Amino acid sequence: MAQSVFRELQQSFRALLADWPGSSATVESLTDQAFDLFEANIGAQSAHLPALACEKGCPSCCALRVTATAPEIFLLARYIRQIDQRMPSTALGLLSRRVKLANRATRGMGETERMKLRQPCPFVVRGACIIHPARPLACRGHASFDRRACTQAVAGRDVEVPISGPHVALRGLIQDALMSALAESGLAADLYELNQGLALALDDPQRERAWLEGQDSLAPARIEQAKTGQSNAMLWSRAADRAAKADDQS
C-alpha cells in the first residue's frame, strides 16, 4: 500500500517536471503540488488523534534546524523578495537581512548546538510566522500535542515532546517522492539547511536558474541525511493503518 502511494506521488511530480522542463514555473508547480498533497491528506490521517497544541503565538519549535528541498527554498526566496518590496521601511526591517543574520549565527551548527543557542527563527514576528503560506514541508510536518513540553524542551530540559506520527510520515513520504522525481530528471535532489540555502538564493537570484539547468547551486547548504533504518514509506504505512483502525472503531 505505502509503496503504491509513493509511486503515485512520484509520478505526479514526474508529470510536472515533464510539463515544465527547465521553466521558472517548475519551482511553483512542484511546491504547490507538495503542499497541496500534504494539506489535503493530513486531516484524514490525523483525525483519530488528540487535538494538536500548535497554534498561532507558539513558536517553540521554530528554534529547531529546518531542512528543505531546493524548490521549497527558491519559492521562499521569491516570497521574501516580495515582502521586502512591499514593506521596505517597517520596523520589521528587510526580511532578507533577518535571514542572513540568522544564518551567520547558526551556520554549520548541528541540532544540539542550534537548540542550545536558541536562535529565533527570522520568520517569527510577535509570535507569528510571517511566511506561513509558503512554509516548507518540514514545518508542516512537525506538530505537537503538548505545548508545555515544547516550551520545556526549548528551555533545555530533558523532556520527550509528543509529536504527531502521521504528520512526520506524510511529510517524509511526499518529500521522498519529490526528491526521487527531481533526481530522475537530473536536478539536484538533496536537503539543505533552510537559512543558509535562503541566504545563498537571496544573494544570487541566478542560483535558481543554475539549479534548473542541473547544477547543485545550493551545495554549500547541503545536509547529510541520517540513516534512520526506517523508510518514510514504512512510517506512512503504519500511520495510515492506525487511521484506518480508528475509523473502524468509531
C-alpha positions as a printed Julia matrix, in Angstrom:
250×3 Matrix{Float64}:
   0.0    0.0     0.0
   2.66   2.51    1.07
   4.84   1.74   -1.95
   1.92   2.22   -4.33
   1.15   5.6    -2.71
   4.81   6.56   -3.04
   4.8    5.65   -6.75
   1.64   7.7    -7.34
   3.18  10.72   -5.67
   6.43  10.25   -7.54
   4.57  10.07  -10.85
   2.67  13.27  -10.11
   5.96  15.13   -9.64
   7.44  13.48  -12.76
   4.49  14.74  -14.78
   5.02  18.31  -13.58
   8.72  18.15  -14.41
   7.85  16.89  -17.89
   5.32  19.71  -18.37
   7.76  22.45  -17.33
  11.27  21.32  -18.33
  13.76  23.99  -17.32
  10.99  26.57  -16.82
  10.8   29.06  -13.98
   7.28  27.7   -13.44
   8.85  24.43  -12.24
   9.52  25.72   -8.74
   5.99  26.95   -8.15
   4.29  23.92   -9.7
   6.33  21.43   -7.64
   5.87  23.24   -4.35
   2.16  23.83   -4.95
   1.75  20.12   -5.58
   3.75  19.11   -2.5
   1.93  21.49   -0.16
  -1.5   20.68   -1.6
  -0.87  16.95   -1.17
   0.09  17.44    2.45
  -2.82  19.73    3.36
  -5.37  17.59    1.5
  -4.4   14.38    3.28
  -3.2   15.24    6.76
  -6.67  15.87    8.19
  -7.94  12.37    7.44
  -4.72  10.74    8.58
  -4.66  12.51   11.94
  -8.4   12.72   12.68
  -8.18   9.88   15.22
  -5.52  11.66   17.28
  -5.94  14.16   20.14
  -6.1   17.85   19.27
  -2.78  19.45   18.42
  -1.28  22.03   20.76
   0.2   24.0    17.85
  -1.36  27.41   17.38
  -0.5   30.98   16.46
   1.66  32.57   19.13
   3.61  29.41   20.0
   6.94  29.49   18.12
   8.71  26.97   20.4
   9.68  24.52   17.66
  10.9   27.38   15.46
  14.27  27.16   17.22
  14.86  23.79   15.54
  17.02  23.44   12.46
  14.86  23.28    9.34
  15.78  21.43    6.16
  14.13  21.87    2.78
  14.41  20.85   -0.85
  15.69  23.25   -3.49
  12.22  24.07   -4.91
  10.99  25.0    -1.43
  13.97  27.27   -0.86
  13.67  29.03   -4.21
   9.92  29.54   -3.7
  10.52  31.05   -0.28
  13.29  33.29   -1.64
  10.76  34.7    -4.13
   8.26  35.19   -1.29
  10.82  37.03    0.83
  11.71  39.39   -2.02
   8.03  40.23   -2.45
   7.68  41.01    1.26
  10.8   43.2     1.18
   9.43  45.14   -1.79
   6.07  45.73   -0.11
   7.39  46.57    3.37
  10.9   48.04    2.99
  10.57  50.71    5.69
   8.68  49.0     8.51
  10.01  48.2    11.97
  10.42  44.63   10.74
  13.34  45.67    8.56
  14.25  43.76    5.44
  13.28  40.13    5.86
  16.2   39.06    3.69
  18.57  40.76    6.15
  16.99  38.89    9.07
  17.59  35.61    7.23
  21.24  36.44    6.59
  21.83  37.44   10.22
  20.23  34.2    11.43
  22.41  32.24    9.03
  25.57  33.9    10.32
  24.6   32.94   13.87
  23.8   29.28   13.14
  25.72  28.26   10.01
  27.45  24.92   10.41
  25.82  24.09   13.73
  24.36  20.69   14.48
  20.94  20.15   16.02
  22.17  20.16   19.64
  24.26  23.33   19.21
  21.35  25.03   17.49
  18.99  24.23   20.36
  21.46  25.5    22.97
  21.9   28.77   21.09
  18.1   29.28   20.96
  18.43  31.49   17.91
  14.94  32.69   16.99
  13.61  31.91   13.54
  13.89  35.0    11.32
  10.3   34.5    10.19
   8.7   34.69   13.62
   7.41  38.18   14.39
   5.39  38.77   17.58
   4.92  35.03   17.91
   3.53  34.54   14.4
   5.1   33.06   11.27
   5.03  35.71    8.55
   5.83  33.22    5.75
   3.19  30.72    6.88
   1.56  30.19    3.44
   4.95  29.3     1.93
   6.41  27.39    4.89
   8.28  24.23    3.88
   7.18  20.63    4.4
   9.46  20.32    7.43
   7.4   22.94    9.27
   4.09  21.47    8.14
   5.18  18.01    9.26
   6.16  18.91   12.83
   3.16  19.03   15.15
   3.0   18.61   18.92
   0.31  17.52   21.37
   1.87  19.24   24.39
   2.73  22.94   24.34
   4.27  22.8    27.82
   6.64  20.02   26.77
   7.71  22.08   23.76
   8.47  25.08   25.95
  10.46  22.94   28.37
  12.45  21.34   25.55
  13.38  24.73   24.1
  14.46  25.83   27.6
  16.95  22.95   27.64
  15.08  20.46   29.82
  15.31  16.76   29.07
  11.69  16.06   28.15
  10.06  13.98   25.46
   7.8   16.02   23.22
   4.83  14.01   21.88
   4.61  14.74   18.17
   2.16  13.55   15.54
   3.34  10.44   13.7
   1.08  11.0    10.67
   2.5   14.49   10.19
   6.06  13.16   10.21
   5.23  10.24    7.95
   3.24  12.21    5.36
   5.86  14.95    5.2
   8.56  12.32    4.63
   6.61  10.39    2.01
   5.86  13.49   -0.09
   9.41  14.79    0.3
  10.92  11.44   -0.73
   8.68  11.26   -3.8
   9.61  14.8    -4.81
  13.34  14.2    -4.34
  13.18  10.94   -6.29
  11.46  12.66   -9.23
  14.0   15.5    -9.14
  16.91  13.07   -9.24
  15.41  11.18  -12.18
  15.12  14.5   -14.05
  18.78  15.32  -13.49
  18.12  18.03  -10.89
  19.86  18.35   -7.53
  17.66  16.43   -5.12
  19.21  16.93   -1.69
  18.04  18.56    1.51
  19.51  21.91    2.54
  19.64  23.9     5.78
  16.91  26.46    5.3
  18.57  29.67    6.47
  21.84  29.01    4.66
  20.06  27.91    1.5
  17.93  31.04    1.57
  20.95  33.28    2.17
  22.57  31.8    -0.95
  19.41  32.16   -3.05
  18.8   35.73   -1.88
  22.39  36.82   -2.52
  22.31  35.48   -6.07
  18.92  35.08   -7.81
  20.71  33.26  -10.66
  21.12  30.23   -8.41
  17.55  29.24   -9.26
  18.33  29.23  -12.98
  21.54  27.29  -12.33
  19.55  24.67  -10.4
  17.03  24.36  -13.24
  19.98  23.7   -15.57
  21.15  20.78  -13.44
  23.69  22.41  -11.13
  23.68  21.93   -7.36
  23.68  25.68   -6.81
  22.8   25.34   -3.1
  25.57  22.83   -2.38
  27.2   24.8     0.5
  23.96  24.39    2.48
  23.53  20.67    1.76
  22.7   18.46    4.76
  23.89  14.87    5.03
  20.82  12.76    5.6
  20.89  10.42    8.58
  20.13   6.76    8.06
  17.2    6.04   10.34
  16.74   2.42    9.36
  13.06   3.14    8.84
  11.82   4.37    5.48
   9.26   7.13    5.23
   7.07   4.73    3.27
   7.07   2.38    6.28
   6.22   5.23    8.64
   3.38   6.28    6.35
   2.05   2.72    6.18
   1.9    2.48    9.95
   0.26   5.89   10.3
  -2.32   5.02    7.65
  -3.06   1.68    9.32
  -3.67   3.42   12.65
  -6.01   5.9    10.98
  -7.96   3.07    9.3
  -8.32   1.17   12.58
  -9.54   4.3    14.34
 -12.18   4.8    11.63
 -13.34   1.17   12.05
 -13.73   1.63   15.81
 -15.65   4.91   15.56
